[in-house]
Amino acid sequence: MPGAIVVDPLSQQIALTKRELENLRVRYTETHPEVRAKRQQLTDLLDQARRRAESGENGEAMPEPTNPIIAAIQDRINTIEGQLIKLDADEKSMLREIAEYERRIQVEPEVQRQLTVLEEQHAVAQEKWRRLEREAEGAEGSIDLEDSKMAQQMEVLTEASVPERPVEPDALQIYMTLLIAGTA
């Protein structure tokens, strides 16, 4: 058909593989086996297109589109396909972000509940600490009081001293007192 646009199946497959690779990259990391396999498939297709462009299917050089309108349309299609791939990747990224926000919103009440439980446990532990601290202070006061009572009970007023003279009755003094009393 004259004027019909003929799209190369290899170009279509390359564009499709690029879109699939971008979609896989959105879901997986670069080291994921599916991403690596798709990247290898794209590399193989690009190599095949390069070899084909260099030598053509039958060993002849591939003719460039002679109609500038067709070439412009093909360029525009390639540009739009690239934009679609980027927009698909952006959409996937935004959907991941939305899913993460939704997950965080759903998890937040549980985290709030856990925080409340921890705050209550902390308050109970703090009160127990204060009570034990008061009991320890009271016990120290009781020990001090008990020590002072024992010290009061066992207080030594003065130490005993050895008398210089014997305490026994002094016979000489008794005789003298009697003698004086008898003469009087």
Short mmCIF file of N, CA and C in Angstrom, two decimals:
data_model
loop_
_atom_site.label_atom_id
_atom_site.label_comp_id
_atom_site.label_asym_id
_atom_site.label_seq_id
_atom_site.Cartn_x
_atom_site.Cartn_y
_atom_site.Cartn_z
N MET A 1 0.83 -1.18 0.00
CA MET A 1 0.00 0.00 0.00
C MET A 1 0.87 1.23 0.00
N PRO A 2 0.63 2.12 -0.93
CA PRO A 2 1.43 3.33 -0.95
C PRO A 2 1.03 4.24 0.21
N GLY A 3 2.02 4.82 0.89
CA GLY A 3 1.78 5.75 2.00
C GLY A 3 1.56 5.05 3.32
N ALA A 4 1.52 3.72 3.35
CA ALA A 4 1.32 3.00 4.61
C ALA A 4 2.63 2.99 5.40
N ILE A 5 2.49 3.10 6.70
CA ILE A 5 3.67 3.11 7.56
C ILE A 5 4.01 1.67 7.91
N VAL A 6 5.22 1.27 7.60
CA VAL A 6 5.67 -0.07 7.91
C VAL A 6 6.58 0.02 9.12
N VAL A 7 6.18 -0.65 10.18
CA VAL A 7 6.98 -0.63 11.40
C VAL A 7 7.75 -1.93 11.46
N ASP A 8 9.02 -1.82 11.68
CA ASP A 8 9.91 -2.98 11.76
C ASP A 8 9.56 -3.80 13.00
N PRO A 9 9.34 -5.13 12.84
CA PRO A 9 9.01 -5.97 14.00
C PRO A 9 10.13 -5.98 15.04
N LEU A 10 11.38 -5.88 14.61
CA LEU A 10 12.49 -5.86 15.56
C LEU A 10 12.44 -4.59 16.41
N SER A 11 12.11 -3.47 15.79
CA SER A 11 11.98 -2.21 16.54
C SER A 11 10.84 -2.30 17.54
N GLN A 12 9.75 -2.93 17.12
CA GLN A 12 8.62 -3.11 18.03
C GLN A 12 9.03 -3.98 19.22
N GLN A 13 9.77 -5.05 18.92
CA GLN A 13 10.20 -5.94 20.00
C GLN A 13 11.18 -5.24 20.94
N ILE A 14 12.05 -4.40 20.40
CA ILE A 14 12.99 -3.65 21.24
C ILE A 14 12.21 -2.70 22.15
N ALA A 15 11.24 -1.99 21.59
CA ALA A 15 10.44 -1.05 22.40
C ALA A 15 9.66 -1.80 23.48
N LEU A 16 9.08 -2.94 23.11
CA LEU A 16 8.34 -3.75 24.07
C LEU A 16 9.26 -4.26 25.18
N THR A 17 10.43 -4.72 24.81
CA THR A 17 11.39 -5.23 25.80
C THR A 17 11.85 -4.11 26.72
N LYS A 18 12.04 -2.91 26.17
CA LYS A 18 12.43 -1.76 27.02
C LYS A 18 11.35 -1.47 28.05
N ARG A 19 10.08 -1.47 27.62
CA ARG A 19 8.98 -1.22 28.56
C ARG A 19 8.93 -2.30 29.64
N GLU A 20 9.08 -3.55 29.21
CA GLU A 20 9.05 -4.65 30.18
C GLU A 20 10.21 -4.53 31.17
N LEU A 21 11.38 -4.15 30.68
CA LEU A 21 12.54 -3.98 31.56
C LEU A 21 12.29 -2.86 32.57
N GLU A 22 11.74 -1.75 32.11
CA GLU A 22 11.44 -0.64 33.03
C GLU A 22 10.42 -1.07 34.09
N ASN A 23 9.41 -1.82 33.67
CA ASN A 23 8.42 -2.31 34.64
C ASN A 23 9.06 -3.24 35.66
N LEU A 24 9.96 -4.09 35.21
CA LEU A 24 10.65 -4.99 36.14
C LEU A 24 11.56 -4.21 37.08
N ARG A 25 12.22 -3.17 36.57
CA ARG A 25 13.10 -2.36 37.42
C ARG A 25 12.31 -1.64 38.50
N VAL A 26 11.07 -1.32 38.21
CA VAL A 26 10.23 -0.66 39.21
C VAL A 26 9.94 -1.63 40.36
N ARG A 27 9.72 -2.89 40.02
CA ARG A 27 9.35 -3.86 41.05
C ARG A 27 10.54 -4.51 41.73
N TYR A 28 11.64 -4.68 41.01
CA TYR A 28 12.78 -5.43 41.53
C TYR A 28 14.06 -4.59 41.46
N THR A 29 15.10 -5.11 42.12
CA THR A 29 16.40 -4.45 42.05
C THR A 29 17.12 -4.90 40.78
N GLU A 30 18.23 -4.24 40.48
CA GLU A 30 19.00 -4.56 39.27
C GLU A 30 19.57 -5.98 39.31
N THR A 31 19.74 -6.53 40.50
CA THR A 31 20.35 -7.86 40.61
C THR A 31 19.33 -8.98 40.56
N HIS A 32 18.06 -8.65 40.48
CA HIS A 32 17.03 -9.68 40.43
C HIS A 32 17.18 -10.48 39.13
N PRO A 33 16.98 -11.80 39.18
CA PRO A 33 17.17 -12.64 37.98
C PRO A 33 16.30 -12.23 36.79
N GLU A 34 15.06 -11.83 37.04
CA GLU A 34 14.19 -11.44 35.92
C GLU A 34 14.70 -10.16 35.26
N VAL A 35 15.20 -9.22 36.07
CA VAL A 35 15.73 -7.96 35.52
C VAL A 35 16.98 -8.26 34.69
N ARG A 36 17.85 -9.10 35.23
CA ARG A 36 19.08 -9.43 34.49
C ARG A 36 18.75 -10.14 33.18
N ALA A 37 17.79 -11.06 33.20
CA ALA A 37 17.42 -11.79 31.98
C ALA A 37 16.82 -10.83 30.95
N LYS A 38 15.95 -9.92 31.39
CA LYS A 38 15.33 -8.98 30.46
C LYS A 38 16.36 -8.01 29.90
N ARG A 39 17.32 -7.59 30.75
CA ARG A 39 18.39 -6.70 30.29
C ARG A 39 19.24 -7.41 29.23
N GLN A 40 19.53 -8.69 29.46
CA GLN A 40 20.30 -9.47 28.49
C GLN A 40 19.52 -9.61 27.19
N GLN A 41 18.21 -9.84 27.30
CA GLN A 41 17.37 -9.96 26.11
C GLN A 41 17.39 -8.65 25.31
N LEU A 42 17.30 -7.51 26.00
CA LEU A 42 17.34 -6.22 25.33
C LEU A 42 18.69 -6.00 24.66
N THR A 43 19.77 -6.36 25.35
CA THR A 43 21.11 -6.23 24.77
C THR A 43 21.23 -7.07 23.50
N ASP A 44 20.71 -8.29 23.55
CA ASP A 44 20.75 -9.15 22.37
C ASP A 44 19.95 -8.54 21.21
N LEU A 45 18.77 -8.01 21.51
CA LEU A 45 17.96 -7.39 20.46
C LEU A 45 18.65 -6.17 19.87
N LEU A 46 19.26 -5.35 20.73
CA LEU A 46 19.96 -4.16 20.23
C LEU A 46 21.17 -4.56 19.37
N ASP A 47 21.88 -5.61 19.79
CA ASP A 47 23.00 -6.11 18.99
C ASP A 47 22.50 -6.61 17.63
N GLN A 48 21.39 -7.32 17.68
CA GLN A 48 20.81 -7.83 16.43
C GLN A 48 20.41 -6.66 15.52
N ALA A 49 19.81 -5.62 16.08
CA ALA A 49 19.41 -4.46 15.28
C ALA A 49 20.64 -3.75 14.73
N ARG A 50 21.70 -3.65 15.53
CA ARG A 50 22.93 -3.00 15.08
C ARG A 50 23.56 -3.79 13.94
N ARG A 51 23.64 -5.11 14.11
CA ARG A 51 24.21 -5.95 13.04
C ARG A 51 23.36 -5.85 11.78
N ARG A 52 22.05 -5.83 11.98
CA ARG A 52 21.14 -5.75 10.85
C ARG A 52 21.29 -4.40 10.14
N ALA A 53 21.46 -3.34 10.93
CA ALA A 53 21.63 -2.02 10.32
C ALA A 53 22.95 -1.93 9.57
N GLU A 54 23.98 -2.61 10.10
CA GLU A 54 25.29 -2.57 9.44
C GLU A 54 25.29 -3.37 8.14
N SER A 55 24.65 -4.52 8.19
CA SER A 55 24.76 -5.38 7.01
C SER A 55 23.43 -5.66 6.32
N GLY A 56 22.34 -5.39 6.94
CA GLY A 56 21.04 -5.68 6.34
C GLY A 56 20.72 -7.15 6.50
N GLU A 57 19.50 -7.54 6.19
CA GLU A 57 19.08 -8.92 6.33
C GLU A 57 19.84 -9.83 5.37
N ASN A 58 20.04 -9.39 4.15
CA ASN A 58 20.67 -10.22 3.13
C ASN A 58 22.09 -9.78 2.84
N GLY A 59 22.71 -9.11 3.76
CA GLY A 59 24.08 -8.66 3.55
C GLY A 59 24.13 -7.33 2.85
N GLU A 60 22.98 -6.71 2.58
CA GLU A 60 22.96 -5.41 1.94
C GLU A 60 22.70 -4.34 2.99
N ALA A 61 23.09 -3.14 2.70
CA ALA A 61 22.87 -2.04 3.63
C ALA A 61 21.38 -1.75 3.73
N MET A 62 20.93 -1.47 4.95
CA MET A 62 19.53 -1.19 5.22
C MET A 62 19.21 0.21 4.71
N PRO A 63 18.20 0.35 3.89
CA PRO A 63 17.88 1.68 3.39
C PRO A 63 17.20 2.52 4.47
N GLU A 64 17.54 3.76 4.52
CA GLU A 64 16.90 4.71 5.43
C GLU A 64 15.58 5.10 4.80
N PRO A 65 14.58 5.42 5.64
CA PRO A 65 13.32 5.85 5.04
C PRO A 65 13.56 7.10 4.20
N THR A 66 13.07 7.06 2.98
CA THR A 66 13.29 8.18 2.08
C THR A 66 12.28 9.28 2.29
N ASN A 67 11.13 8.94 2.78
CA ASN A 67 10.11 9.94 3.00
C ASN A 67 10.40 10.63 4.34
N PRO A 68 10.63 11.95 4.35
CA PRO A 68 10.94 12.64 5.60
C PRO A 68 9.77 12.63 6.58
N ILE A 69 8.56 12.53 6.08
CA ILE A 69 7.40 12.48 6.98
C ILE A 69 7.42 11.18 7.77
N ILE A 70 7.74 10.07 7.07
CA ILE A 70 7.82 8.77 7.74
C ILE A 70 8.94 8.78 8.77
N ALA A 71 10.07 9.35 8.42
CA ALA A 71 11.20 9.42 9.35
C ALA A 71 10.83 10.26 10.57
N ALA A 72 10.13 11.38 10.35
CA ALA A 72 9.73 12.24 11.47
C ALA A 72 8.72 11.52 12.35
N ILE A 73 7.79 10.81 11.71
CA ILE A 73 6.79 10.06 12.49
C ILE A 73 7.48 8.96 13.29
N GLN A 74 8.44 8.26 12.67
CA GLN A 74 9.16 7.20 13.38
C GLN A 74 9.93 7.79 14.57
N ASP A 75 10.58 8.93 14.38
CA ASP A 75 11.28 9.59 15.49
C ASP A 75 10.30 9.97 16.59
N ARG A 76 9.16 10.49 16.18
CA ARG A 76 8.15 10.90 17.17
C ARG A 76 7.64 9.68 17.93
N ILE A 77 7.43 8.57 17.23
CA ILE A 77 6.99 7.33 17.88
C ILE A 77 8.03 6.88 18.89
N ASN A 78 9.29 6.90 18.50
CA ASN A 78 10.36 6.49 19.43
C ASN A 78 10.40 7.40 20.65
N THR A 79 10.24 8.71 20.44
CA THR A 79 10.25 9.67 21.55
C THR A 79 9.08 9.40 22.48
N ILE A 80 7.90 9.18 21.89
CA ILE A 80 6.70 8.93 22.71
C ILE A 80 6.85 7.61 23.47
N GLU A 81 7.42 6.59 22.81
CA GLU A 81 7.63 5.32 23.51
C GLU A 81 8.57 5.50 24.70
N GLY A 82 9.61 6.29 24.52
CA GLY A 82 10.52 6.57 25.63
C GLY A 82 9.81 7.31 26.76
N GLN A 83 8.96 8.27 26.39
CA GLN A 83 8.20 9.00 27.41
C GLN A 83 7.23 8.08 28.13
N LEU A 84 6.60 7.16 27.37
CA LEU A 84 5.68 6.20 27.99
C LEU A 84 6.41 5.32 29.01
N ILE A 85 7.59 4.88 28.63
CA ILE A 85 8.38 4.05 29.54
C ILE A 85 8.68 4.83 30.82
N LYS A 86 9.10 6.09 30.64
CA LYS A 86 9.42 6.92 31.82
C LYS A 86 8.18 7.16 32.66
N LEU A 87 7.04 7.45 32.00
CA LEU A 87 5.80 7.69 32.75
C LEU A 87 5.34 6.43 33.48
N ASP A 88 5.50 5.27 32.83
CA ASP A 88 5.16 4.01 33.50
C ASP A 88 6.02 3.82 34.75
N ALA A 89 7.31 4.10 34.61
CA ALA A 89 8.21 3.97 35.76
C ALA A 89 7.83 4.96 36.85
N ASP A 90 7.50 6.20 36.47
CA ASP A 90 7.07 7.20 37.46
C ASP A 90 5.79 6.76 38.16
N GLU A 91 4.86 6.22 37.38
CA GLU A 91 3.60 5.75 37.97
C GLU A 91 3.87 4.64 38.98
N LYS A 92 4.70 3.69 38.61
CA LYS A 92 5.03 2.58 39.52
C LYS A 92 5.69 3.12 40.79
N SER A 93 6.59 4.07 40.60
CA SER A 93 7.27 4.66 41.75
C SER A 93 6.28 5.36 42.68
N MET A 94 5.37 6.11 42.09
CA MET A 94 4.36 6.81 42.90
C MET A 94 3.43 5.81 43.60
N LEU A 95 3.07 4.75 42.90
CA LEU A 95 2.22 3.72 43.52
C LEU A 95 2.94 3.06 44.69
N ARG A 96 4.26 2.84 44.54
CA ARG A 96 5.04 2.29 45.66
C ARG A 96 5.03 3.25 46.84
N GLU A 97 5.23 4.54 46.56
CA GLU A 97 5.22 5.54 47.63
C GLU A 97 3.85 5.59 48.31
N ILE A 98 2.78 5.55 47.53
CA ILE A 98 1.44 5.56 48.10
C ILE A 98 1.23 4.33 48.97
N ALA A 99 1.66 3.17 48.47
CA ALA A 99 1.53 1.94 49.25
C ALA A 99 2.32 2.04 50.56
N GLU A 100 3.51 2.63 50.51
CA GLU A 100 4.32 2.79 51.72
C GLU A 100 3.62 3.73 52.71
N TYR A 101 3.06 4.84 52.20
CA TYR A 101 2.34 5.75 53.09
C TYR A 101 1.12 5.06 53.71
N GLU A 102 0.39 4.30 52.90
CA GLU A 102 -0.77 3.59 53.43
C GLU A 102 -0.35 2.58 54.49
N ARG A 103 0.76 1.89 54.24
CA ARG A 103 1.26 0.93 55.23
C ARG A 103 1.61 1.64 56.53
N ARG A 104 2.28 2.79 56.40
CA ARG A 104 2.66 3.54 57.60
C ARG A 104 1.42 4.06 58.33
N ILE A 105 0.39 4.46 57.58
CA ILE A 105 -0.84 4.93 58.21
C ILE A 105 -1.52 3.79 58.96
N GLN A 106 -1.50 2.59 58.37
CA GLN A 106 -2.11 1.44 59.03
C GLN A 106 -1.30 1.00 60.24
N VAL A 107 0.00 1.14 60.19
CA VAL A 107 0.87 0.71 61.29
C VAL A 107 0.86 1.73 62.43
N GLU A 108 0.60 3.00 62.12
CA GLU A 108 0.69 4.08 63.12
C GLU A 108 -0.14 3.82 64.36
N PRO A 109 -1.42 3.38 64.27
CA PRO A 109 -2.18 3.12 65.51
C PRO A 109 -1.52 2.04 66.37
N GLU A 110 -0.96 1.03 65.74
CA GLU A 110 -0.28 -0.02 66.50
C GLU A 110 0.94 0.55 67.21
N VAL A 111 1.69 1.38 66.52
CA VAL A 111 2.86 2.01 67.13
C VAL A 111 2.43 2.91 68.27
N GLN A 112 1.33 3.65 68.07
CA GLN A 112 0.81 4.52 69.13
C GLN A 112 0.39 3.70 70.34
N ARG A 113 -0.26 2.56 70.11
CA ARG A 113 -0.67 1.69 71.21
C ARG A 113 0.55 1.16 71.95
N GLN A 114 1.57 0.74 71.22
CA GLN A 114 2.79 0.25 71.85
C GLN A 114 3.46 1.36 72.67
N LEU A 115 3.45 2.57 72.14
CA LEU A 115 4.03 3.70 72.87
C LEU A 115 3.26 3.94 74.17
N THR A 116 1.93 3.88 74.11
CA THR A 116 1.12 4.07 75.32
C THR A 116 1.44 2.99 76.35
N VAL A 117 1.53 1.74 75.91
CA VAL A 117 1.86 0.64 76.83
C VAL A 117 3.23 0.88 77.45
N LEU A 118 4.20 1.27 76.64
CA LEU A 118 5.55 1.53 77.17
C LEU A 118 5.56 2.69 78.15
N GLU A 119 4.79 3.74 77.86
CA GLU A 119 4.72 4.87 78.78
C GLU A 119 4.11 4.45 80.11
N GLU A 120 3.05 3.61 80.06
CA GLU A 120 2.44 3.12 81.29
C GLU A 120 3.42 2.26 82.08
N GLN A 121 4.13 1.37 81.40
CA GLN A 121 5.13 0.54 82.08
C GLN A 121 6.23 1.40 82.68
N HIS A 122 6.61 2.43 81.97
CA HIS A 122 7.65 3.34 82.48
C HIS A 122 7.16 4.04 83.74
N ALA A 123 5.91 4.50 83.73
CA ALA A 123 5.35 5.19 84.91
C ALA A 123 5.29 4.24 86.10
N VAL A 124 4.87 2.99 85.86
CA VAL A 124 4.81 2.00 86.95
C VAL A 124 6.21 1.74 87.49
N ALA A 125 7.17 1.56 86.60
CA ALA A 125 8.55 1.30 87.04
C ALA A 125 9.11 2.50 87.80
N GLN A 126 8.78 3.69 87.35
CA GLN A 126 9.26 4.90 88.03
C GLN A 126 8.67 5.00 89.44
N GLU A 127 7.38 4.72 89.57
CA GLU A 127 6.72 4.76 90.88
C GLU A 127 7.32 3.70 91.80
N LYS A 128 7.56 2.52 91.26
CA LYS A 128 8.17 1.45 92.06
C LYS A 128 9.56 1.89 92.51
N TRP A 129 10.31 2.53 91.65
CA TRP A 129 11.65 3.02 91.99
C TRP A 129 11.57 4.04 93.12
N ARG A 130 10.63 4.97 93.00
CA ARG A 130 10.47 5.98 94.06
C ARG A 130 10.10 5.34 95.39
N ARG A 131 9.17 4.35 95.34
CA ARG A 131 8.76 3.66 96.57
C ARG A 131 9.95 2.95 97.20
N LEU A 132 10.71 2.24 96.39
CA LEU A 132 11.89 1.54 96.92
C LEU A 132 12.92 2.52 97.46
N GLU A 133 13.05 3.65 96.81
CA GLU A 133 13.99 4.67 97.27
C GLU A 133 13.55 5.21 98.64
N ARG A 134 12.23 5.46 98.78
CA ARG A 134 11.71 5.93 100.08
C ARG A 134 11.92 4.86 101.15
N GLU A 135 11.66 3.60 100.81
CA GLU A 135 11.87 2.52 101.77
C GLU A 135 13.33 2.42 102.17
N ALA A 136 14.23 2.60 101.22
CA ALA A 136 15.66 2.54 101.53
C ALA A 136 16.04 3.68 102.45
N GLU A 137 15.51 4.88 102.19
CA GLU A 137 15.80 6.02 103.06
C GLU A 137 15.24 5.77 104.46
N GLY A 138 14.02 5.21 104.53
CA GLY A 138 13.42 4.88 105.82
C GLY A 138 14.24 3.83 106.56
N ALA A 139 14.73 2.85 105.83
CA ALA A 139 15.54 1.81 106.45
C ALA A 139 16.85 2.40 106.97
N GLU A 140 17.44 3.30 106.21
CA GLU A 140 18.67 3.95 106.68
C GLU A 140 18.39 4.77 107.94
N GLY A 141 17.25 5.46 107.96
CA GLY A 141 16.87 6.23 109.15
C GLY A 141 16.64 5.32 110.34
N SER A 142 15.99 4.17 110.11
CA SER A 142 15.76 3.22 111.20
C SER A 142 17.08 2.68 111.72
N ILE A 143 17.99 2.39 110.83
CA ILE A 143 19.30 1.89 111.26
C ILE A 143 20.01 2.94 112.08
N ASP A 144 19.98 4.20 111.63
CA ASP A 144 20.62 5.28 112.38
C ASP A 144 19.97 5.43 113.75
N LEU A 145 18.63 5.37 113.81
CA LEU A 145 17.91 5.49 115.08
C LEU A 145 18.25 4.33 116.00
N GLU A 146 18.29 3.14 115.46
CA GLU A 146 18.61 1.96 116.26
C GLU A 146 20.03 2.05 116.80
N ASP A 147 20.95 2.50 115.95
CA ASP A 147 22.33 2.66 116.40
C ASP A 147 22.41 3.69 117.53
N SER A 148 21.66 4.78 117.42
CA SER A 148 21.71 5.81 118.46
C SER A 148 21.07 5.30 119.75
N LYS A 149 19.99 4.49 119.65
CA LYS A 149 19.38 3.93 120.86
C LYS A 149 20.34 2.98 121.55
N MET A 150 21.00 2.17 120.77
CA MET A 150 21.97 1.24 121.36
C MET A 150 23.10 2.01 122.01
N ALA A 151 23.49 3.09 121.36
CA ALA A 151 24.57 3.90 121.92
C ALA A 151 24.12 4.54 123.22
N GLN A 152 22.83 4.96 123.28
CA GLN A 152 22.32 5.56 124.51
C GLN A 152 22.26 4.53 125.63
N GLN A 153 21.83 3.33 125.32
CA GLN A 153 21.70 2.30 126.33
C GLN A 153 23.07 1.85 126.84
N MET A 154 24.03 1.86 126.02
CA MET A 154 25.33 1.34 126.41
C MET A 154 26.32 2.45 126.68
N GLU A 155 25.84 3.62 126.91
CA GLU A 155 26.74 4.74 127.09
C GLU A 155 27.48 4.59 128.42
N VAL A 156 28.79 4.73 128.37
CA VAL A 156 29.63 4.66 129.56
C VAL A 156 29.79 6.09 130.04
N LEU A 157 29.32 6.35 131.28
CA LEU A 157 29.38 7.71 131.80
C LEU A 157 30.82 8.11 132.09
N THR A 158 31.46 7.35 132.99
CA THR A 158 32.88 7.60 133.27
C THR A 158 33.53 6.26 133.48
N GLU A 159 34.75 6.23 133.16
CA GLU A 159 35.46 4.98 133.33
C GLU A 159 35.84 4.81 134.80
N ALA A 160 35.83 3.59 135.27
CA ALA A 160 36.19 3.31 136.68
C ALA A 160 37.68 3.56 136.86
N SER A 161 38.00 4.13 138.04
CA SER A 161 39.42 4.38 138.32
C SER A 161 39.81 3.62 139.59
N VAL A 162 41.03 3.28 139.67
CA VAL A 162 41.54 2.53 140.82
C VAL A 162 41.75 3.53 141.97
N PRO A 163 41.16 3.27 143.17
CA PRO A 163 41.35 4.20 144.29
C PRO A 163 42.81 4.21 144.76
N GLU A 164 43.20 5.37 145.24
CA GLU A 164 44.58 5.49 145.72
C GLU A 164 44.73 4.77 147.06
N ARG A 165 43.71 4.85 147.91
CA ARG A 165 43.75 4.14 149.19
C ARG A 165 42.70 3.05 149.16
N PRO A 166 42.88 2.01 149.86
CA PRO A 166 41.89 0.94 149.89
C PRO A 166 40.57 1.47 150.45
N VAL A 167 39.51 0.88 150.03
CA VAL A 167 38.19 1.31 150.43
C VAL A 167 37.81 0.65 151.77
N GLU A 168 38.52 -0.30 152.18
CA GLU A 168 38.19 -1.00 153.42
C GLU A 168 38.18 -0.01 154.59
N PRO A 169 37.51 -0.37 155.71
CA PRO A 169 37.46 0.55 156.84
C PRO A 169 38.87 0.85 157.37
N ASP A 170 39.04 2.12 157.67
CA ASP A 170 40.33 2.58 158.19
C ASP A 170 40.27 2.44 159.72
N ALA A 171 40.94 1.48 160.23
CA ALA A 171 40.89 1.17 161.67
C ALA A 171 41.43 2.33 162.49
N LEU A 172 42.44 2.96 162.12
CA LEU A 172 43.03 4.07 162.87
C LEU A 172 42.04 5.21 162.98
N GLN A 173 41.36 5.51 161.94
CA GLN A 173 40.40 6.61 161.95
C GLN A 173 39.23 6.27 162.86
N ILE A 174 38.80 5.04 162.82
CA ILE A 174 37.69 4.63 163.69
C ILE A 174 38.11 4.77 165.15
N TYR A 175 39.27 4.31 165.53
CA TYR A 175 39.73 4.41 166.91
C TYR A 175 39.87 5.85 167.31
N MET A 176 40.32 6.65 166.50
CA MET A 176 40.50 8.06 166.85
C MET A 176 39.15 8.71 167.05
N THR A 177 38.21 8.41 166.19
CA THR A 177 36.89 9.00 166.32
C THR A 177 36.26 8.53 167.63
N LEU A 178 36.39 7.31 167.96
CA LEU A 178 35.83 6.78 169.20
C LEU A 178 36.54 7.40 170.41
N LEU A 179 37.76 7.54 170.37
CA LEU A 179 38.52 8.13 171.47
C LEU A 179 38.09 9.57 171.69
N ILE A 180 37.94 10.31 170.66
CA ILE A 180 37.53 11.71 170.80
C ILE A 180 36.09 11.73 171.30
N ALA A 181 35.26 10.91 170.80
CA ALA A 181 33.87 10.91 171.21
C ALA A 181 33.76 10.42 172.66
N GLY A 182 34.59 9.53 173.03
CA GLY A 182 34.54 9.01 174.40
C GLY A 182 35.08 10.02 175.41
N THR A 183 35.97 10.83 175.15
CA THR A 183 36.50 11.83 176.06
C THR A 183 35.57 13.03 176.10
N ALA A 184 34.86 13.15 175.22
CA ALA A 184 34.01 14.30 175.26
C ALA A 184 32.78 14.07 176.03
#
